[in-house]
mmCIF file of N, CA and C in Angstrom:
data_model
loop_
_atom_site.group_PDB
_atom_site.id
_atom_site.type_symbol
_atom_site.label_atom_id
_atom_site.label_comp_id
_atom_site.label_asym_id
_atom_site.label_seq_id
_atom_site.Cartn_x
_atom_site.Cartn_y
_atom_site.Cartn_z
ATOM 1 N N PRO A 1 120.238 115.274 87.799
ATOM 2 C CA PRO A 1 121.205 115.380 89.114
ATOM 3 C C PRO A 1 120.315 116.310 90.043
ATOM 4 N N ALA A 2 120.428 115.936 91.383
ATOM 5 C CA ALA A 2 119.734 116.787 92.376
ATOM 6 C C ALA A 2 120.855 117.559 93.106
ATOM 7 N N SER A 3 120.526 118.787 93.478
ATOM 8 C CA SER A 3 121.497 119.681 94.186
ATOM 9 C C SER A 3 121.444 119.314 95.675
ATOM 10 N N ILE A 4 122.465 119.923 96.516
ATOM 11 C CA ILE A 4 122.706 119.507 97.768
ATOM 12 C C ILE A 4 121.413 120.146 98.515
ATOM 13 N N ASP A 5 120.967 121.278 98.201
ATOM 14 C CA ASP A 5 119.748 121.792 98.746
ATOM 15 C C ASP A 5 118.467 120.869 98.768
ATOM 16 N N GLU A 6 118.269 120.254 97.322
ATOM 17 C CA GLU A 6 117.221 119.426 97.178
ATOM 18 C C GLU A 6 117.399 118.099 97.927
ATOM 19 N N LEU A 7 118.532 117.650 98.035
ATOM 20 C CA LEU A 7 118.776 116.415 98.787
ATOM 21 C C LEU A 7 118.531 116.634 100.442
ATOM 22 N N THR A 8 119.001 117.722 100.803
ATOM 23 C CA THR A 8 118.764 118.247 102.348
ATOM 24 C C THR A 8 117.284 118.344 102.557
ATOM 25 N N ARG A 9 116.605 119.144 101.567
ATOM 26 C CA ARG A 9 115.069 119.056 101.794
ATOM 27 C C ARG A 9 114.487 117.697 101.881
ATOM 28 N N ILE A 10 114.781 116.762 101.019
ATOM 29 C CA ILE A 10 114.300 115.385 100.925
ATOM 30 C C ILE A 10 114.568 114.693 102.308
ATOM 31 N N GLY A 11 115.914 114.919 102.842
ATOM 32 C CA GLY A 11 116.143 114.329 104.077
ATOM 33 C C GLY A 11 115.552 114.976 105.371
ATOM 34 N N ASP A 12 115.202 116.235 105.238
ATOM 35 C CA ASP A 12 114.443 117.003 106.181
ATOM 36 C C ASP A 12 112.954 116.495 106.332
ATOM 37 N N GLU A 13 112.497 115.978 105.194
ATOM 38 C CA GLU A 13 111.053 115.362 105.098
ATOM 39 C C GLU A 13 110.961 113.870 105.739
ATOM 40 N N GLY A 14 112.086 113.328 105.953
ATOM 41 C CA GLY A 14 112.228 111.986 106.786
ATOM 42 C C GLY A 14 112.669 110.975 105.916
ATOM 43 N N VAL A 15 113.084 111.217 104.633
ATOM 44 C CA VAL A 15 113.548 110.102 103.828
ATOM 45 C C VAL A 15 115.033 109.973 104.169
ATOM 46 N N LEU A 16 115.276 108.787 104.723
ATOM 47 C CA LEU A 16 116.657 108.505 105.127
ATOM 48 C C LEU A 16 117.648 108.200 104.020
ATOM 49 N N ALA A 17 117.144 107.372 103.154
ATOM 50 C CA ALA A 17 118.107 107.172 101.885
ATOM 51 C C ALA A 17 117.287 106.899 100.733
ATOM 52 N N LEU A 18 117.710 107.480 99.617
ATOM 53 C CA LEU A 18 116.976 107.309 98.385
ATOM 54 C C LEU A 18 118.192 106.849 97.450
ATOM 55 N N VAL A 19 118.076 105.743 97.115
ATOM 56 C CA VAL A 19 119.234 105.018 96.206
ATOM 57 C C VAL A 19 118.609 104.855 94.783
ATOM 58 N N CYS A 20 119.261 105.411 93.837
ATOM 59 C CA CYS A 20 118.705 105.248 92.520
ATOM 60 C C CYS A 20 119.768 104.351 91.670
ATOM 61 N N ASP A 21 119.263 103.426 90.949
ATOM 62 C CA ASP A 21 120.166 102.664 89.994
ATOM 63 C C ASP A 21 119.864 103.061 88.644
ATOM 64 N N SER A 22 120.810 103.353 87.997
ATOM 65 C CA SER A 22 120.730 103.774 86.607
ATOM 66 C C SER A 22 122.066 103.236 85.752
ATOM 67 N N THR A 23 121.827 102.868 84.522
ATOM 68 C CA THR A 23 122.786 102.310 83.715
ATOM 69 C C THR A 23 123.676 103.565 83.115
ATOM 70 N N ASN A 24 125.043 103.464 83.396
ATOM 71 C CA ASN A 24 125.888 104.490 82.868
ATOM 72 C C ASN A 24 126.258 104.165 81.584
ATOM 73 N N VAL A 25 125.731 104.962 80.573
ATOM 74 C CA VAL A 25 125.864 104.652 79.166
ATOM 75 C C VAL A 25 127.254 104.953 78.766
ATOM 76 N N PHE A 26 128.092 105.634 79.579
ATOM 77 C CA PHE A 26 129.316 106.094 79.307
ATOM 78 C C PHE A 26 130.446 105.072 79.770
ATOM 79 N N ASN A 27 129.867 104.130 80.598
ATOM 80 C CA ASN A 27 130.797 103.136 81.338
ATOM 81 C C ASN A 27 130.370 101.767 80.843
ATOM 82 N N PRO A 28 130.948 100.965 80.074
ATOM 83 C CA PRO A 28 130.544 99.634 79.650
ATOM 84 C C PRO A 28 130.551 98.584 80.700
ATOM 85 N N LEU A 29 131.231 98.936 81.827
ATOM 86 C CA LEU A 29 131.497 97.875 83.016
ATOM 87 C C LEU A 29 130.319 97.949 83.822
ATOM 88 N N PRO A 30 129.920 96.894 84.444
ATOM 89 C CA PRO A 30 128.861 96.542 85.293
ATOM 90 C C PRO A 30 129.143 97.363 86.693
ATOM 91 N N SER A 31 128.276 98.005 87.401
ATOM 92 C CA SER A 31 128.366 98.733 88.465
ATOM 93 C C SER A 31 128.434 97.762 89.672
ATOM 94 N N GLY A 32 127.720 96.745 89.725
ATOM 95 C CA GLY A 32 127.797 95.840 90.837
ATOM 96 C C GLY A 32 127.552 96.561 92.292
ATOM 97 N N SER A 33 126.397 97.499 92.241
ATOM 98 C CA SER A 33 126.165 98.394 93.401
ATOM 99 C C SER A 33 125.298 97.875 94.455
ATOM 100 N N GLU A 34 124.400 96.976 94.109
ATOM 101 C CA GLU A 34 123.481 96.601 95.154
ATOM 102 C C GLU A 34 123.959 96.089 96.429
ATOM 103 N N GLY A 35 124.948 95.134 96.517
ATOM 104 C CA GLY A 35 125.478 94.678 97.793
ATOM 105 C C GLY A 35 126.324 95.808 98.413
ATOM 106 N N GLY A 36 127.066 96.458 97.674
ATOM 107 C CA GLY A 36 127.967 97.605 98.315
ATOM 108 C C GLY A 36 127.142 98.659 98.899
ATOM 109 N N VAL A 37 125.857 99.040 98.175
ATOM 110 C CA VAL A 37 125.083 100.137 98.712
ATOM 111 C C VAL A 37 124.489 99.642 99.973
ATOM 112 N N LEU A 38 124.036 98.321 100.123
ATOM 113 C CA LEU A 38 123.400 97.937 101.372
ATOM 114 C C LEU A 38 124.412 97.801 102.461
ATOM 115 N N ARG A 39 125.661 97.303 102.141
ATOM 116 C CA ARG A 39 126.851 97.242 103.230
ATOM 117 C C ARG A 39 127.161 98.749 103.642
ATOM 118 N N GLY A 40 127.110 99.576 102.630
ATOM 119 C CA GLY A 40 127.538 101.019 103.031
ATOM 120 C C GLY A 40 126.664 101.697 103.805
ATOM 121 N N LEU A 41 125.441 101.256 104.006
ATOM 122 C CA LEU A 41 124.346 101.961 104.978
ATOM 123 C C LEU A 41 124.855 101.568 106.375
ATOM 124 N N GLY A 42 125.433 100.613 106.588
ATOM 125 C CA GLY A 42 125.906 100.087 108.007
ATOM 126 C C GLY A 42 124.785 100.049 108.933
ATOM 127 N N GLU A 43 125.007 100.514 110.008
ATOM 128 C CA GLU A 43 123.870 100.497 111.106
ATOM 129 C C GLU A 43 122.686 101.275 110.860
ATOM 130 N N ARG A 44 122.690 102.251 109.838
ATOM 131 C CA ARG A 44 121.622 103.010 109.458
ATOM 132 C C ARG A 44 120.584 102.107 108.717
ATOM 133 N N LEU A 45 120.962 101.038 108.302
ATOM 134 C CA LEU A 45 120.094 100.144 107.440
ATOM 135 C C LEU A 45 118.765 99.789 108.505
ATOM 136 N N ALA A 46 119.124 99.730 109.763
ATOM 137 C CA ALA A 46 117.910 99.441 110.643
ATOM 138 C C ALA A 46 116.923 100.485 110.523
ATOM 139 N N ASP A 47 117.258 101.722 110.252
ATOM 140 C CA ASP A 47 116.366 102.872 110.130
ATOM 141 C C ASP A 47 115.395 102.986 108.854
ATOM 142 N N VAL A 48 115.960 102.147 108.014
ATOM 143 C CA VAL A 48 115.092 101.981 106.580
ATOM 144 C C VAL A 48 113.801 101.290 106.748
ATOM 145 N N ASP A 49 112.735 101.775 106.244
ATOM 146 C CA ASP A 49 111.537 100.959 106.278
ATOM 147 C C ASP A 49 111.411 99.989 105.092
ATOM 148 N N TRP A 50 111.635 100.303 103.810
ATOM 149 C CA TRP A 50 111.344 99.615 102.609
ATOM 150 C C TRP A 50 112.608 99.661 101.736
ATOM 151 N N ILE A 51 112.873 98.612 101.099
ATOM 152 C CA ILE A 51 113.849 98.586 100.137
ATOM 153 C C ILE A 51 113.435 97.945 98.854
ATOM 154 N N HIS A 52 113.724 98.567 97.774
ATOM 155 C CA HIS A 52 113.279 98.060 96.433
ATOM 156 C C HIS A 52 114.593 98.088 95.622
ATOM 157 N N LEU A 53 114.917 96.798 95.288
ATOM 158 C CA LEU A 53 116.302 96.608 94.507
ATOM 159 C C LEU A 53 116.190 95.692 93.409
ATOM 160 N N GLU A 54 117.101 95.840 92.562
ATOM 161 C CA GLU A 54 117.288 94.793 91.474
ATOM 162 C C GLU A 54 118.397 93.980 91.782
ATOM 163 N N ALA A 55 118.183 92.579 91.540
ATOM 164 C CA ALA A 55 119.267 91.524 91.763
ATOM 165 C C ALA A 55 119.200 90.577 90.842
ATOM 166 N N GLU A 56 120.390 89.971 90.385
ATOM 167 C CA GLU A 56 120.389 89.009 89.485
ATOM 168 C C GLU A 56 120.276 87.625 90.135
ATOM 169 N N GLN A 57 119.861 86.615 89.407
ATOM 170 C CA GLN A 57 119.718 85.137 89.873
ATOM 171 C C GLN A 57 120.922 84.388 89.634
ATOM 172 N N PHE A 58 121.763 84.861 88.654
ATOM 173 C CA PHE A 58 122.918 84.069 88.377
ATOM 174 C C PHE A 58 124.072 85.139 87.985
ATOM 175 N N GLU A 59 125.318 84.749 88.090
ATOM 176 C CA GLU A 59 126.392 85.485 87.975
ATOM 177 C C GLU A 59 126.528 85.994 86.367
ATOM 178 N N ILE A 60 126.500 87.372 86.413
ATOM 179 C CA ILE A 60 126.767 87.906 85.032
ATOM 180 C C ILE A 60 128.277 88.496 84.996
ATOM 181 N N TYR A 61 128.713 88.652 86.036
ATOM 182 C CA TYR A 61 130.102 89.283 86.242
ATOM 183 C C TYR A 61 130.671 88.910 87.488
ATOM 184 N N ARG A 62 132.119 88.617 87.676
ATOM 185 C CA ARG A 62 132.670 88.249 88.988
ATOM 186 C C ARG A 62 132.465 89.204 90.078
ATOM 187 N N GLY A 63 132.157 88.710 91.287
ATOM 188 C CA GLY A 63 132.091 89.392 92.423
ATOM 189 C C GLY A 63 130.663 90.193 92.603
ATOM 190 N N GLN A 64 129.745 89.770 91.665
ATOM 191 C CA GLN A 64 128.326 90.468 91.860
ATOM 192 C C GLN A 64 127.551 89.857 92.917
ATOM 193 N N ALA A 65 126.828 90.698 93.612
ATOM 194 C CA ALA A 65 126.006 90.188 94.804
ATOM 195 C C ALA A 65 124.722 89.723 94.032
ATOM 196 N N LEU A 66 124.410 88.339 94.369
ATOM 197 C CA LEU A 66 123.249 87.716 93.722
ATOM 198 C C LEU A 66 122.106 87.706 94.776
ATOM 199 N N LEU A 67 120.897 87.403 94.224
ATOM 200 C CA LEU A 67 119.673 87.554 95.110
ATOM 201 C C LEU A 67 119.830 86.672 96.351
ATOM 202 N N PRO A 68 120.276 85.468 96.338
ATOM 203 C CA PRO A 68 120.339 84.653 97.624
ATOM 204 C C PRO A 68 121.217 85.418 98.762
ATOM 205 N N ALA A 69 122.421 85.977 98.257
ATOM 206 C CA ALA A 69 123.215 86.578 99.281
ATOM 207 C C ALA A 69 122.588 87.924 99.761
ATOM 208 N N ILE A 70 122.061 88.665 98.827
ATOM 209 C CA ILE A 70 121.349 89.976 99.314
ATOM 210 C C ILE A 70 120.226 89.578 100.194
ATOM 211 N N ASP A 71 119.480 88.533 99.799
ATOM 212 C CA ASP A 71 118.237 88.044 100.582
ATOM 213 C C ASP A 71 118.712 87.764 102.139
ATOM 214 N N ALA A 72 119.863 86.899 102.180
ATOM 215 C CA ALA A 72 120.354 86.414 103.506
ATOM 216 C C ALA A 72 120.892 87.676 104.324
ATOM 217 N N TYR A 73 121.509 88.615 103.648
ATOM 218 C CA TYR A 73 122.074 89.768 104.227
ATOM 219 C C TYR A 73 120.900 90.701 104.950
ATOM 220 N N LEU A 74 119.921 90.920 104.059
ATOM 221 C CA LEU A 74 118.795 91.559 104.466
ATOM 222 C C LEU A 74 117.787 90.894 105.566
ATOM 223 N N VAL A 75 117.638 89.679 105.554
ATOM 224 C CA VAL A 75 116.892 88.893 106.422
ATOM 225 C C VAL A 75 117.582 88.985 107.777
ATOM 226 N N ALA A 76 119.045 88.826 107.794
ATOM 227 C CA ALA A 76 119.789 88.799 108.969
ATOM 228 C C ALA A 76 119.610 90.191 109.769
ATOM 229 N N ARG A 77 119.389 91.299 108.809
ATOM 230 C CA ARG A 77 119.211 92.611 109.467
ATOM 231 C C ARG A 77 117.720 92.978 109.667
ATOM 232 N N GLY A 78 116.756 92.188 109.839
ATOM 233 C CA GLY A 78 115.447 92.524 110.224
ATOM 234 C C GLY A 78 114.682 92.822 109.068
ATOM 235 N N PHE A 79 114.935 92.317 107.782
ATOM 236 C CA PHE A 79 113.958 92.676 106.774
ATOM 237 C C PHE A 79 113.259 91.368 106.142
ATOM 238 N N GLU A 80 112.157 91.457 105.713
ATOM 239 C CA GLU A 80 111.482 90.300 105.053
ATOM 240 C C GLU A 80 111.127 90.573 103.667
ATOM 241 N N LEU A 81 111.286 89.590 102.832
ATOM 242 C CA LEU A 81 111.038 89.775 101.374
ATOM 243 C C LEU A 81 109.425 89.860 101.220
ATOM 244 N N ALA A 82 108.962 90.930 100.662
ATOM 245 C CA ALA A 82 107.557 91.100 100.619
ATOM 246 C C ALA A 82 107.083 90.522 99.196
ATOM 247 N N GLY A 83 107.877 90.598 98.248
ATOM 248 C CA GLY A 83 107.621 90.031 96.925
ATOM 249 C C GLY A 83 108.423 90.602 95.732
ATOM 250 N N PHE A 84 107.978 90.512 94.596
ATOM 251 C CA PHE A 84 108.740 90.936 93.468
ATOM 252 C C PHE A 84 107.917 91.868 92.576
ATOM 253 N N THR A 85 108.273 93.028 92.266
ATOM 254 C CA THR A 85 107.526 93.966 91.485
ATOM 255 C C THR A 85 107.816 93.539 89.868
ATOM 256 N N SER A 86 108.932 92.706 89.842
ATOM 257 C CA SER A 86 109.280 92.302 88.450
ATOM 258 C C SER A 86 110.116 90.930 88.553
ATOM 259 N N TYR A 87 109.817 90.065 87.782
ATOM 260 C CA TYR A 87 110.590 88.783 87.896
ATOM 261 C C TYR A 87 110.809 88.035 86.645
ATOM 262 N N SER A 88 112.024 87.665 86.450
ATOM 263 C CA SER A 88 112.433 86.712 85.362
ATOM 264 C C SER A 88 113.477 85.667 85.861
ATOM 265 N N ILE A 89 113.799 84.672 85.129
ATOM 266 C CA ILE A 89 114.784 83.563 85.668
ATOM 267 C C ILE A 89 116.119 84.283 85.788
ATOM 268 N N TYR A 90 116.271 85.514 85.155
ATOM 269 C CA TYR A 90 117.592 86.039 85.178
ATOM 270 C C TYR A 90 117.681 87.229 86.296
ATOM 271 N N ALA A 91 116.767 87.952 86.482
ATOM 272 C CA ALA A 91 116.883 89.165 87.335
ATOM 273 C C ALA A 91 115.443 89.396 87.961
ATOM 274 N N VAL A 92 115.498 90.063 89.025
ATOM 275 C CA VAL A 92 114.306 90.405 89.868
ATOM 276 C C VAL A 92 114.420 91.924 90.467
ATOM 277 N N ASP A 93 113.276 92.315 90.462
ATOM 278 C CA ASP A 93 113.094 93.611 91.299
ATOM 279 C C ASP A 93 112.412 93.253 92.482
ATOM 280 N N ALA A 94 113.095 93.168 93.673
ATOM 281 C CA ALA A 94 112.587 92.748 94.922
ATOM 282 C C ALA A 94 112.261 93.821 95.929
ATOM 283 N N LEU A 95 111.239 93.722 96.553
ATOM 284 C CA LEU A 95 110.598 94.564 97.550
ATOM 285 C C LEU A 95 110.951 94.027 99.027
ATOM 286 N N TYR A 96 111.572 94.614 99.774
ATOM 287 C CA TYR A 96 111.825 94.186 101.305
ATOM 288 C C TYR A 96 111.228 95.232 102.215
ATOM 289 N N CYS A 97 110.540 94.674 103.191
ATOM 290 C CA CYS A 97 110.052 95.561 104.354
ATOM 291 C C CYS A 97 110.724 95.198 105.737
ATOM 292 N N ASN A 98 111.043 96.289 106.350
ATOM 293 C CA ASN A 98 111.518 96.117 107.564
ATOM 294 C C ASN A 98 110.648 95.506 108.695
ATOM 295 N N ARG A 99 110.859 94.350 109.305
ATOM 296 C CA ARG A 99 110.026 93.716 110.075
ATOM 297 C C ARG A 99 109.501 94.464 111.375
ATOM 298 N N ARG A 100 110.126 95.447 111.612
ATOM 299 C CA ARG A 100 109.686 96.296 112.805
ATOM 300 C C ARG A 100 108.448 96.997 112.355
ATOM 301 N N LEU A 101 108.133 97.270 111.100
ATOM 302 C CA LEU A 101 106.797 97.770 110.810
ATOM 303 C C LEU A 101 105.647 96.870 110.976
ATOM 304 N N GLY A 102 105.854 95.677 111.153
ATOM 305 C CA GLY A 102 104.735 94.654 111.320
ATOM 306 C C GLY A 102 103.935 94.475 110.116
ATOM 307 N N VAL A 103 104.369 94.834 109.020
ATOM 308 C CA VAL A 103 103.433 94.648 107.755
ATOM 309 C C VAL A 103 103.320 93.122 107.375
ATOM 310 N N SER A 104 102.089 92.773 107.302
ATOM 311 C CA SER A 104 101.761 91.374 106.840
ATOM 312 C C SER A 104 102.015 91.145 105.378
ATOM 313 N N ARG A 105 102.848 90.131 104.995
ATOM 314 C CA ARG A 105 102.914 89.794 103.574
ATOM 315 C C ARG A 105 101.607 89.566 103.008
ATOM 316 N N ARG A 106 100.854 88.819 103.736
ATOM 317 C CA ARG A 106 99.420 88.327 103.193
ATOM 318 C C ARG A 106 98.567 89.681 102.767
ATOM 319 N N ARG A 107 98.564 90.664 103.705
ATOM 320 C CA ARG A 107 97.913 91.872 103.409
ATOM 321 C C ARG A 107 98.445 92.716 102.189
ATOM 322 N N LEU A 108 99.865 92.558 101.980
ATOM 323 C CA LEU A 108 100.462 93.212 100.887
ATOM 324 C C LEU A 108 100.057 92.536 99.470
ATOM 325 N N TRP A 109 100.086 91.126 99.610
ATOM 326 C CA TRP A 109 99.624 90.365 98.481
ATOM 327 C C TRP A 109 98.234 90.540 98.116
ATOM 328 N N SER A 110 97.605 90.733 99.100
ATOM 329 C CA SER A 110 96.062 90.998 98.815
ATOM 330 C C SER A 110 95.833 92.501 98.021
ATOM 331 N N ALA A 111 96.655 93.380 98.543
ATOM 332 C CA ALA A 111 96.508 94.824 98.027
ATOM 333 C C ALA A 111 97.292 94.638 96.557
ATOM 334 N N PHE A 112 98.354 93.971 96.426
ATOM 335 C CA PHE A 112 99.169 93.988 95.250
ATOM 336 C C PHE A 112 99.354 92.732 94.710
ATOM 337 N N PRO A 113 98.477 92.084 94.111
ATOM 338 C CA PRO A 113 98.437 90.625 93.722
ATOM 339 C C PRO A 113 99.836 90.203 92.774
ATOM 340 N N TYR A 114 100.275 91.228 92.177
ATOM 341 C CA TYR A 114 101.439 90.906 91.325
ATOM 342 C C TYR A 114 102.696 90.498 92.230
ATOM 343 N N LEU A 115 102.633 91.071 93.529
ATOM 344 C CA LEU A 115 103.824 90.708 94.372
ATOM 345 C C LEU A 115 103.856 89.180 94.624
ATOM 346 N N ARG A 116 102.532 88.576 94.869
ATOM 347 C CA ARG A 116 102.458 87.124 95.032
ATOM 348 C C ARG A 116 102.717 86.356 93.826
ATOM 349 N N ARG A 117 102.074 86.771 92.738
ATOM 350 C CA ARG A 117 102.326 86.158 91.504
ATOM 351 C C ARG A 117 103.828 86.076 91.100
ATOM 352 N N ASN A 118 104.419 87.005 91.355
ATOM 353 C CA ASN A 118 106.010 86.920 90.933
ATOM 354 C C ASN A 118 106.645 86.049 92.025
ATOM 355 N N TRP A 119 106.207 86.029 93.157
ATOM 356 C CA TRP A 119 106.871 85.182 94.236
ATOM 357 C C TRP A 119 106.694 83.820 93.954
ATOM 358 N N LEU A 120 105.520 83.422 93.407
ATOM 359 C CA LEU A 120 105.225 82.029 93.073
ATOM 360 C C LEU A 120 106.306 81.456 91.742
ATOM 361 N N LYS A 121 106.473 82.616 90.899
ATOM 362 C CA LYS A 121 107.439 82.300 89.885
ATOM 363 C C LYS A 121 108.824 81.812 90.392
ATOM 364 N N LEU A 122 109.275 82.569 91.487
ATOM 365 C CA LEU A 122 110.556 82.276 92.007
ATOM 366 C C LEU A 122 110.381 80.716 92.593
ATOM 367 N N HIS A 123 109.580 80.295 93.106
ATOM 368 C CA HIS A 123 109.403 78.963 93.716
ATOM 369 C C HIS A 123 109.309 77.811 92.509
ATOM 370 N N LYS A 124 108.706 78.194 91.522
ATOM 371 C CA LYS A 124 108.566 77.442 90.225
ATOM 372 C C LYS A 124 109.981 77.351 89.465
ATOM 373 N N HIS A 125 110.823 78.366 89.625
ATOM 374 C CA HIS A 125 112.001 78.281 89.031
ATOM 375 C C HIS A 125 112.987 77.612 89.994
ATOM 376 N N ARG A 126 112.870 77.683 91.276
ATOM 377 C CA ARG A 126 113.748 76.817 92.176
ATOM 378 C C ARG A 126 113.362 75.411 91.853
ATOM 379 N N VAL A 127 112.343 74.912 91.628
ATOM 380 C CA VAL A 127 111.997 73.476 91.313
ATOM 381 C C VAL A 127 112.625 73.096 90.114
ATOM 382 N N LYS A 128 112.532 73.973 88.971
ATOM 383 C CA LYS A 128 113.183 73.757 87.782
ATOM 384 C C LYS A 128 114.728 73.575 87.837
ATOM 385 N N ARG A 129 115.348 74.418 88.679
ATOM 386 C CA ARG A 129 116.807 74.436 88.864
ATOM 387 C C ARG A 129 117.192 73.074 89.482
ATOM 388 N N TRP A 130 116.381 72.640 90.604
ATOM 389 C CA TRP A 130 116.562 71.405 91.401
ATOM 390 C C TRP A 130 116.497 70.277 90.264
ATOM 391 N N LEU A 131 115.473 70.187 89.476
ATOM 392 C CA LEU A 131 115.372 69.120 88.397
ATOM 393 C C LEU A 131 116.479 69.239 87.430
ATOM 394 N N ARG A 132 116.883 70.359 87.008
ATOM 395 C CA ARG A 132 118.163 70.386 86.130
ATOM 396 C C ARG A 132 119.356 69.908 86.708
ATOM 397 N N ARG A 133 119.674 70.175 87.927
ATOM 398 C CA ARG A 133 120.860 69.609 88.574
ATOM 399 C C ARG A 133 120.701 68.028 88.675
ATOM 400 N N ARG A 134 119.480 67.627 89.046
ATOM 401 C CA ARG A 134 119.132 65.986 89.210
ATOM 402 C C ARG A 134 119.639 65.295 87.939
ATOM 403 N N VAL A 135 119.264 65.865 86.780
ATOM 404 C CA VAL A 135 119.537 65.270 85.621
ATOM 405 C C VAL A 135 120.986 65.587 84.914
ATOM 406 N N GLY A 136 121.746 66.253 85.684
ATOM 407 C CA GLY A 136 123.064 66.729 85.276
ATOM 408 C C GLY A 136 123.155 67.894 84.271
ATOM 409 N N LEU A 137 122.109 68.651 84.266
ATOM 410 C CA LEU A 137 122.248 69.940 83.445
ATOM 411 C C LEU A 137 122.646 71.142 84.260
ATOM 412 N N PRO A 138 123.106 72.148 83.730
ATOM 413 C CA PRO A 138 123.367 73.364 84.535
ATOM 414 C C PRO A 138 122.213 73.906 85.104
ATOM 415 N N GLU A 139 122.268 74.565 86.358
ATOM 416 C CA GLU A 139 121.126 75.214 87.012
ATOM 417 C C GLU A 139 120.477 76.119 86.174
ATOM 418 N N TRP A 140 121.127 76.952 85.503
ATOM 419 C CA TRP A 140 120.724 78.107 84.579
ATOM 420 C C TRP A 140 121.154 77.944 83.230
ATOM 421 N N PRO A 141 120.354 78.121 82.303
ATOM 422 C CA PRO A 141 120.946 78.182 80.933
ATOM 423 C C PRO A 141 121.677 79.447 80.845
ATOM 424 N N ARG A 142 122.737 79.348 79.789
ATOM 425 C CA ARG A 142 123.469 80.590 79.596
ATOM 426 C C ARG A 142 122.802 81.784 79.206
ATOM 427 N N ALA A 143 122.980 82.915 79.564
ATOM 428 C CA ALA A 143 122.306 84.189 79.107
ATOM 429 C C ALA A 143 122.366 84.286 77.592
ATOM 430 N N GLY A 144 121.222 84.562 77.067
ATOM 431 C CA GLY A 144 121.132 84.565 75.440
ATOM 432 C C GLY A 144 120.864 83.269 74.907
ATOM 433 N N ALA A 145 121.112 82.205 75.626
ATOM 434 C CA ALA A 145 120.860 80.666 75.107
ATOM 435 C C ALA A 145 119.504 80.354 75.304
ATOM 436 N N HIS A 146 118.764 80.920 76.074
ATOM 437 C CA HIS A 146 117.346 80.612 76.596
ATOM 438 C C HIS A 146 116.264 81.624 75.882
ATOM 439 N N GLY A 147 115.274 81.026 75.287
ATOM 440 C CA GLY A 147 114.417 81.933 74.682
ATOM 441 C C GLY A 147 113.244 82.517 75.476
ATOM 442 N N GLY A 148 113.396 82.491 76.747
ATOM 443 C CA GLY A 148 112.306 82.907 77.640
ATOM 444 C C GLY A 148 112.310 82.751 78.952
#
């Protein structure tokens, strides 16, 4: 835990928001914080340069903000998905950049190849989901029912 003085010092250094996600081992219920935190920033979201967040690709619990909804929310507010620092068919760690910074995705991918590699996994899985729907299978296998 950080003290008020420590958080004030961080804010004085120009960090507008530092949001940390951690599992609460004392509370077995999901937090569902990603969508709420973004909405809670309100108009201050425009002042944020980068956002790194975790998002699920399918619903684990009711009312959860999923990647497509989070992506649409951020894109509508001037952010661009730069890539994924971690990717699985179930969850991603996504990196968003405020478009006002003028950062080129191509330049980021050149400096950090894993962002592009994980981005390509997203597109591969979109095709797989489309094919599953076409043959009458569920878009996503149930959690725990898929070996990888």
